[in-house]
Structure formats: structure tokens, C-alpha cells
mmCIF file of C-alpha atoms in Angstrom:
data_model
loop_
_atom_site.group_PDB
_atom_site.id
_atom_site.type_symbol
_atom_site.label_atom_id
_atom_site.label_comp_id
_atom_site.label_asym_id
_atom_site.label_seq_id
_atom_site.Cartn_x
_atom_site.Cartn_y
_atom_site.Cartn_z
ATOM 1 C CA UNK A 1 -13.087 16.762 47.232
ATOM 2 C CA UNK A 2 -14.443 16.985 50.762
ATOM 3 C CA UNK A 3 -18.111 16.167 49.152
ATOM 4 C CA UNK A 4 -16.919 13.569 46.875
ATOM 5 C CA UNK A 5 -15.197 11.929 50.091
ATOM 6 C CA UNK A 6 -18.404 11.703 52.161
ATOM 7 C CA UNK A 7 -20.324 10.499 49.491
ATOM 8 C CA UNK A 8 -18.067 7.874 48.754
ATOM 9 C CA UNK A 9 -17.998 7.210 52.673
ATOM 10 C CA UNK A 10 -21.670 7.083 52.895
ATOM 11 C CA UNK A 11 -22.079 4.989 49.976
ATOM 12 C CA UNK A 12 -20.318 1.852 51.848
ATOM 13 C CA UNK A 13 -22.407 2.552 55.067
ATOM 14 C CA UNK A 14 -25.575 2.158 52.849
ATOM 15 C CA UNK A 15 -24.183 -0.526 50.184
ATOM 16 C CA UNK A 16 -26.862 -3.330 50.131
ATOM 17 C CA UNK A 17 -29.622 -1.471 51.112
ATOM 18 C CA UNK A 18 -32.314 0.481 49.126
ATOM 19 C CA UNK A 19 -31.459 4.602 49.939
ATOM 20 C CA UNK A 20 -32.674 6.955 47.497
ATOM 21 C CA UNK A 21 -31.269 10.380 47.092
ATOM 22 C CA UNK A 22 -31.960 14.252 45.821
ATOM 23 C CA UNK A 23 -29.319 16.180 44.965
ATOM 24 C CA UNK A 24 -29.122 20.022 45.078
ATOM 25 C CA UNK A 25 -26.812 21.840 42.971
ATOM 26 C CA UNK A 26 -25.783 25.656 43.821
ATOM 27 C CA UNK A 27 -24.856 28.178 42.032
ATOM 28 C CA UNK A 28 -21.105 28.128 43.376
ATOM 29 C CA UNK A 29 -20.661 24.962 41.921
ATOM 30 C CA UNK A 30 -21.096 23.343 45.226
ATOM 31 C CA UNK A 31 -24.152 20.549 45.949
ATOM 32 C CA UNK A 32 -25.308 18.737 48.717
ATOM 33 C CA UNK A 33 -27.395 15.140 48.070
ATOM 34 C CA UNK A 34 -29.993 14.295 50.680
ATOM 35 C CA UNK A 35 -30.401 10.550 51.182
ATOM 36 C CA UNK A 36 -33.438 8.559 52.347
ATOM 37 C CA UNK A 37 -34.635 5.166 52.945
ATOM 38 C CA UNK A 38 -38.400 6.209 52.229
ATOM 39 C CA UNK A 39 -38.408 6.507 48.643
ATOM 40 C CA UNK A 40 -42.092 8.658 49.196
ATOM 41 C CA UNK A 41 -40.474 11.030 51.556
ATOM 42 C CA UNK A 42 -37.518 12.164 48.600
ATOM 43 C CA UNK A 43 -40.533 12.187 45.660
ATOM 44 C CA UNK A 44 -42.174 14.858 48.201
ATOM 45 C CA UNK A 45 -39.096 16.775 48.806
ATOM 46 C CA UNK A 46 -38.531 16.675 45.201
ATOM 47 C CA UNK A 47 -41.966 17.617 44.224
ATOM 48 C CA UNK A 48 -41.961 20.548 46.999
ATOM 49 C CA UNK A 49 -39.181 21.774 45.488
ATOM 50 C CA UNK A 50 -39.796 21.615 41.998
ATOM 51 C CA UNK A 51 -43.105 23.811 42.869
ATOM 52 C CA UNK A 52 -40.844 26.288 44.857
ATOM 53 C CA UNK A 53 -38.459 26.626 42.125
ATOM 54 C CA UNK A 54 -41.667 26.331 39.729
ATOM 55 C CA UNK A 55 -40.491 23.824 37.543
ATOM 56 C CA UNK A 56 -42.496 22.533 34.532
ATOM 57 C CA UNK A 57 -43.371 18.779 33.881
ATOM 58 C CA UNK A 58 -42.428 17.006 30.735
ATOM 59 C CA UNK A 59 -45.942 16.778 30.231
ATOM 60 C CA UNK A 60 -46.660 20.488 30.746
ATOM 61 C CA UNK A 61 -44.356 21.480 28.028
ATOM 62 C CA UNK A 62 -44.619 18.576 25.618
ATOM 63 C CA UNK A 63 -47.213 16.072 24.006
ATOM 64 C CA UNK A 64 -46.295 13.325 23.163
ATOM 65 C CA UNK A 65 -47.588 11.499 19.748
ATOM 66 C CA UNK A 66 -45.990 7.905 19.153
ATOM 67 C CA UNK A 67 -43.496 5.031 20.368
ATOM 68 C CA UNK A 68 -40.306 5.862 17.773
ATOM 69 C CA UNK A 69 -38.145 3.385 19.042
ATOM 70 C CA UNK A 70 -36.656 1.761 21.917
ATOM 71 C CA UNK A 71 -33.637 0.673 23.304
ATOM 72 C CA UNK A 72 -31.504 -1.377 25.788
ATOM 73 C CA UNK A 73 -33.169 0.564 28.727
ATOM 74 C CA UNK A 74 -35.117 3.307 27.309
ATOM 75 C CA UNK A 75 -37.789 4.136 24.979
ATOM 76 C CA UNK A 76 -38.062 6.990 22.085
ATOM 77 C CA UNK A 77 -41.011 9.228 21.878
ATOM 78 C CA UNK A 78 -42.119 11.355 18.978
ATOM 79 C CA UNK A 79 -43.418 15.102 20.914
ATOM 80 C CA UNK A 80 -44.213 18.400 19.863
ATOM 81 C CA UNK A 81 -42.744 21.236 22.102
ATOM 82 C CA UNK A 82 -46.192 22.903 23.356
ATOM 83 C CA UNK A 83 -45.120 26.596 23.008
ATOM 84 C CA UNK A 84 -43.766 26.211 19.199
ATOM 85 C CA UNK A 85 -44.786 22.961 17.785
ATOM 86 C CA UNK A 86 -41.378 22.044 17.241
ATOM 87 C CA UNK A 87 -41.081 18.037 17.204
ATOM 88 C CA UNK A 88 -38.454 16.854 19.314
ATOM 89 C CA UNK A 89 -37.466 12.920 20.543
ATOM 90 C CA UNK A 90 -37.995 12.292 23.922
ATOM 91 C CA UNK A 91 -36.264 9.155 25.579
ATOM 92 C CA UNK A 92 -37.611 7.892 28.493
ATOM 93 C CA UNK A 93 -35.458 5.814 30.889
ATOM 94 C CA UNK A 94 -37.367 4.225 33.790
ATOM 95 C CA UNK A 95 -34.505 3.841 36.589
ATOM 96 C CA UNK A 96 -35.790 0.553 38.377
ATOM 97 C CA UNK A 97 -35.313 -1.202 35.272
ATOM 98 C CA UNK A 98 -31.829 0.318 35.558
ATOM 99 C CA UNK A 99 -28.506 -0.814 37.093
ATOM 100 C CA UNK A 100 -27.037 2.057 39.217
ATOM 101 C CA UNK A 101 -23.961 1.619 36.429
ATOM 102 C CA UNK A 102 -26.332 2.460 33.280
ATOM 103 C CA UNK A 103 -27.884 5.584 35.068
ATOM 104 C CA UNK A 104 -24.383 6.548 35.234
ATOM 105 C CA UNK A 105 -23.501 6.284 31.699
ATOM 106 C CA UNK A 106 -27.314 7.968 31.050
ATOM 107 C CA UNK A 107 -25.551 10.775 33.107
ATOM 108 C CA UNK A 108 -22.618 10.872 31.277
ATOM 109 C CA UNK A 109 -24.322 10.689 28.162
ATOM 110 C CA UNK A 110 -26.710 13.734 28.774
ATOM 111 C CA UNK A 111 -23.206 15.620 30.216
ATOM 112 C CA UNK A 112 -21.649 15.323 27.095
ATOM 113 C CA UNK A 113 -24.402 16.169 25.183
ATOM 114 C CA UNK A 114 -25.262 19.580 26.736
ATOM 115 C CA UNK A 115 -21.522 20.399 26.167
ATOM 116 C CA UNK A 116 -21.225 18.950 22.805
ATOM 117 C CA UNK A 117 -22.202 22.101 19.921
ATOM 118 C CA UNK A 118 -21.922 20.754 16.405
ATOM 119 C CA UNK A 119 -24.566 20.539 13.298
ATOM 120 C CA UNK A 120 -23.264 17.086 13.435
ATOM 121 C CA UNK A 121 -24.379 16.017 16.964
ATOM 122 C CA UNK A 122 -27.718 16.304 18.457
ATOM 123 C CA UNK A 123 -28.861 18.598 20.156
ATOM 124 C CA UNK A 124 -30.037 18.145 23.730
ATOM 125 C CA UNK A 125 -32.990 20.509 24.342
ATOM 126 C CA UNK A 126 -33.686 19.811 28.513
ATOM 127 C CA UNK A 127 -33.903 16.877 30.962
ATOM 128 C CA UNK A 128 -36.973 16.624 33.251
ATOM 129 C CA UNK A 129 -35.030 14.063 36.205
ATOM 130 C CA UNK A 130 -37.791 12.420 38.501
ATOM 131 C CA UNK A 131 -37.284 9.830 41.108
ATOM 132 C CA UNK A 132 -38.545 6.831 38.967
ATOM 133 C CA UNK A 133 -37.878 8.383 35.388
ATOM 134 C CA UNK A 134 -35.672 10.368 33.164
ATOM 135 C CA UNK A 135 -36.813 12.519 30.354
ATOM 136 C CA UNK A 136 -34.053 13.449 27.990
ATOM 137 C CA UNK A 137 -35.292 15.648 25.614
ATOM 138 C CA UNK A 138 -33.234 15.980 22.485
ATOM 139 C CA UNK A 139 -33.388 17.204 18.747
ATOM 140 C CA UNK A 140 -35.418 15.160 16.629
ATOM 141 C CA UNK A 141 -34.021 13.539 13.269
ATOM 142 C CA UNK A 142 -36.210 11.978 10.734
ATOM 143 C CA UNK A 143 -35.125 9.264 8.923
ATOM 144 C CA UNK A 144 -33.340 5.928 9.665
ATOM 145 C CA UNK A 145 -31.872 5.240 12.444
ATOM 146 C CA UNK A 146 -27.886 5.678 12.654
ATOM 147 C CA UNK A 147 -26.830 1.756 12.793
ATOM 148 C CA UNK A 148 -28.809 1.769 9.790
ATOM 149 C CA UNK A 149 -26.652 4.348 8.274
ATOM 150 C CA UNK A 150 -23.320 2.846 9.625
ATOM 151 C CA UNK A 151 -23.367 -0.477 7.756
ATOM 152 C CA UNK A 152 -21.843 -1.100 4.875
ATOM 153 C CA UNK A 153 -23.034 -1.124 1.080
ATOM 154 C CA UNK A 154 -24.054 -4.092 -0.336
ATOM 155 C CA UNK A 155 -21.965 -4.232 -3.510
ATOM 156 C CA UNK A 156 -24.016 -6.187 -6.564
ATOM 157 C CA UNK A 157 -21.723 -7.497 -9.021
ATOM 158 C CA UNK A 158 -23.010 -9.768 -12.102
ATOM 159 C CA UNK A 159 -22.412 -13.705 -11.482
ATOM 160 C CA UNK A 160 -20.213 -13.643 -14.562
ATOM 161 C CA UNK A 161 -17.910 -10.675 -12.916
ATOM 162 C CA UNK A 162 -18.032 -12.676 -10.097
ATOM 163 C CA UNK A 163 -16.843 -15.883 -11.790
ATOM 164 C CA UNK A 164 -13.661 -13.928 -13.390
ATOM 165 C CA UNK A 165 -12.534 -12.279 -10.449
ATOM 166 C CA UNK A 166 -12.704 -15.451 -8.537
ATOM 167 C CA UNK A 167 -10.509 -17.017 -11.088
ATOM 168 C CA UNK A 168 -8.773 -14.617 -11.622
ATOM 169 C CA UNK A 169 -8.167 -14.320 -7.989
ATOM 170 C CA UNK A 170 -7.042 -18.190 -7.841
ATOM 171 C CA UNK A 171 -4.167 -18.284 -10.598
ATOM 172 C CA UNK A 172 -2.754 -15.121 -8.556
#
């Protein structure tokens, strides 16, 4: 709560200006975020860091093939995992086309789905977060896509059925 207090107390000091942040997460379920008006100095940190911890790049692990879609602020890749040569969607969010409010719901969004375990749900596979771009990497389903599955039928009735339940419809 302590945390959550001083970030919410540092957030006013800094509203209105541009401060970037890295956040480190511990095993004890405690983190500390590191804040920064040189947006340069936190893509260092991060990328010291990352080669510390040895972290791979999205690129390192996947190739990417073809554009599969796009959305209100992201775009869909087709990839193959590297390693296996498994294919897996990759949606790319670039956060300064972002509002801070839809990174949040991005966050959300991948929370829930590394939670969420059902043949029903896809799966989420890893998320490579830079300082300019996400990389949500998630199970990738052939097919339409599912607004196209959600409407509903179009129902084809002969002109003549039409005609009698339409009158029928009017002496009722």
C-alpha cells in the first residue's frame, strides 16, 4: 500500500510533464519503478538490464512473416517461434500512439490472459515490454476473425414465405 501511495503521490508531482518509467518486480512480490525525464537514459537502463538478466528480443526468438490484421491501437503479425516453428500472432502496440488509459487496459488485458487456462481462450505465450513497444505474443488461430463469428445468420426465406408471414402477421 506504501508503494501504491508514493506512486500515486509522485504521479501528481509529475502530471503534465513527459517522465518515463522502468519498473522492477521482485521475487517477494514487492517492485520498485524508476522514473526519468530522459526517455534515452530508461531505454539504457532497460537495455543494461535486459543483457544482465539475458533476456531475448522478440526478434531473437521469432520471425515474423505478414501483417494479419490490425486494430484500434495495435497491429497483428503472423510469426513462427524460431526454436519449433510453431506459428503464433504477435500484436504489436506502439505506446506513443497510446493514451496512458489504453496501455492500461493492454495491461489488464495481457493480466488476464496469463491467468486465464481454457481450450476456449487464447493462449498467451510471452510479452517482450520495451520503452516504445509492446509485443504480446499469443496463440495463433486460423480462420475468421471473432466479430466475424459473432454476428448473426442471415436467414433466406422465399419472397412467397415472406409474403404469407407478413400477412399473416397483419390480420394477427
Amino acid at each position: 500500500e506504501n508503494d501504491f501511495q508514493n506512486d500515486l503521490n509522485l504521479k501528481k508531482c509529475i502530471e503534465g510533464t513527459n517522465y518515463y518509467s522502468v519498473t522492477l518486480f521482485y521475487p517477494n512480490k514487492k517492485k520498485h519503478t524508476y522514473y526519468s525525464d530522459d526517455k534515452n537514459l530508461i531505454s539504457k537502463w532497460v537495455d543494461k538490464l535486459n543483457e544482465c538478466l539475458k533476456v531475448e528480443k522478440v526478434e531473437e526468438k521469432y520471425k515474423f512473416i505478414k501483417v494479419i490484421g490490425s486494430g484500434k491501437f495495435s497491429k497483428v503479425y503472423l510469426a513462427n517461434e524460431i526454436e519449433t516453428q510453431r506459428p503464433v500472432a504477435i500484436k504489436l502496440v506502439e505506446k506513443n500512439e497510446i493514451t496512458a488509459e489504453s496501455l492500461e487496459f493492454i495491461k489488464v488485458e495481457t493480466d488476464i490472459l496469463s491467468i486465464c487456462q481454457h481450450p476456449n481462450v487464447v493462449k498467451l505465450y510471452d510479452i517482450f515490454d520495451y520503452v516504445d513497444e509492446i509485443f504480446i505474443v499469443m496463440e495463433y488461430c486460423s480462420g475468421k476473425e471473432l466479430f466475424e463469428y459473432a454476428q448473426p445468420p442471415i436467414i433466406r426465406i422465399p419472397k412467397l414465405t415472406a409474403k404469407l408471414i407478413t400477412m399473416e402477421s397483419m390480420i394477427y
